Coordinates of C-alpha atoms in Angstrom, one line a residue:
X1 CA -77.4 -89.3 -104.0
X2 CA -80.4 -88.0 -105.8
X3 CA -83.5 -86.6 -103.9
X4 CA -85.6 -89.6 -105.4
X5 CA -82.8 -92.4 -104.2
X6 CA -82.9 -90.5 -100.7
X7 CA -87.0 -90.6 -100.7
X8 CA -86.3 -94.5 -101.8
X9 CA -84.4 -95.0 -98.4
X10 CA -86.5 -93.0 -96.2
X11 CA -89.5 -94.1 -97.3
X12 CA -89.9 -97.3 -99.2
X13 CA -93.0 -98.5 -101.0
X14 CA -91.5 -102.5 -100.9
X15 CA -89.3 -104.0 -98.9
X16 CA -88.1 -107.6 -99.6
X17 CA -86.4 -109.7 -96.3
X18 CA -84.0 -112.1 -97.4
X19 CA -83.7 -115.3 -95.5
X20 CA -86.7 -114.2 -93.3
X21 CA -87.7 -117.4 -91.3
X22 CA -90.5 -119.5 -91.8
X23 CA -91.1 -119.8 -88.0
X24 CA -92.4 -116.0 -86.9
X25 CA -91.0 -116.7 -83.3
X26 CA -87.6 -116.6 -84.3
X27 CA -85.3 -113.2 -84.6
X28 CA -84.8 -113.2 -88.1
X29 CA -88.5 -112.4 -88.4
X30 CA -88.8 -109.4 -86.3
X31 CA -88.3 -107.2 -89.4
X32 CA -91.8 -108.8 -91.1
X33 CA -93.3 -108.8 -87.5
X34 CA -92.7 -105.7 -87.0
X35 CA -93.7 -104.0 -90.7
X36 CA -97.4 -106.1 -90.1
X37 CA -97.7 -104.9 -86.2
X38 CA -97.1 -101.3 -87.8
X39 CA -98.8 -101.3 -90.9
X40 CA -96.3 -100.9 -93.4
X41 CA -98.2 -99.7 -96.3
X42 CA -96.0 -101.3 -99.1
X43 CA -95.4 -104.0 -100.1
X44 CA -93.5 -106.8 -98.2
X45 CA -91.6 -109.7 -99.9
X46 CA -90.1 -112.5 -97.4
X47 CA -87.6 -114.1 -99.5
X48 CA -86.6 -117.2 -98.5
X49 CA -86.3 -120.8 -101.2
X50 CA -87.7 -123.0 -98.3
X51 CA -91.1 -121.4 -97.9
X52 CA -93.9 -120.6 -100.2
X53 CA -95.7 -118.5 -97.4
X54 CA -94.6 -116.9 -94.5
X55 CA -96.2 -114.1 -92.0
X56 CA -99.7 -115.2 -94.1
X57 CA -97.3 -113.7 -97.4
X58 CA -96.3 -115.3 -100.4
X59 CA -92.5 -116.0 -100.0
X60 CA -90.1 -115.9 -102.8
X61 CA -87.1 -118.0 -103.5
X62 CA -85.1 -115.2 -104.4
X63 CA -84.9 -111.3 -104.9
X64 CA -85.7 -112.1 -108.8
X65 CA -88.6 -113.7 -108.3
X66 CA -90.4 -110.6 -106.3
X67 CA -93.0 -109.0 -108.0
X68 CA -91.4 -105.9 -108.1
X69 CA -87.6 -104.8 -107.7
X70 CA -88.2 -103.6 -103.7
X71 CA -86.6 -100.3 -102.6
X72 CA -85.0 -101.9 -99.7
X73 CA -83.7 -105.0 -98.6
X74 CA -83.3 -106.6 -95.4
X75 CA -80.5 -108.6 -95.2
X76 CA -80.9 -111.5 -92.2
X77 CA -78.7 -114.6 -94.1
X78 CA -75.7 -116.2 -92.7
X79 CA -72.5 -114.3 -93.2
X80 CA -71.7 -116.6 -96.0
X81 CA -74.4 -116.3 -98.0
X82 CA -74.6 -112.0 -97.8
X83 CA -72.8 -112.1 -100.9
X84 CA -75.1 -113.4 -103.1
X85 CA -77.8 -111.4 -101.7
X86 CA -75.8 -108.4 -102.5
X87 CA -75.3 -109.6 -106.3
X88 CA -79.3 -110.6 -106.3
X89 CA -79.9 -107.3 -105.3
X90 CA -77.6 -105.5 -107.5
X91 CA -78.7 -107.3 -110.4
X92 CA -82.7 -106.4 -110.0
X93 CA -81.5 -102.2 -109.1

């Protein structure tokens, strides 16, 4: 792993959720809730197909359509659908 991969993970400048919940009351949210509370300085992308907006962000049907490739991703999609994530996620870097 380089040093610029390892400053990637430690400290990201975007982080996409997949399958982050429209309904901010639910668990799959806390990662979103908890990046706002604590004033994550990057960007955040909530990726989910069924929302347009979530959190007062613009959600994003998949990791393709995010702005940006995001240096992390939360994964928070049923255990059949992690897969795909993956290969999203592999296929933007």
């Amino acid at each position: 792993m380089t040093v610029g991969r390892l400053r990637q993970f430690l400290a990201p400048k975007a982080i996409a959720i997949a399958g982050c919940p429209g309904d901010l009351s639910r668990p799959g949210a806390r990662p979103l809730v908890y990046l706002l509370r604590h004033g994550f300085p990057g960007a955040i992308y909530p990726v989910n197909p069924r929302h347009t907006e979530i959190g007062g962000l613009p959600a994003f049907p998949s990791l393709a359509d995010c702005p940006s490739p995001p240096d992390m991703v939360w994964i928070g999609v049923p255990a059949a659908d992690v897969a795909g994530v993956l290969e999203q996620a592999a296929a933007i870097g």
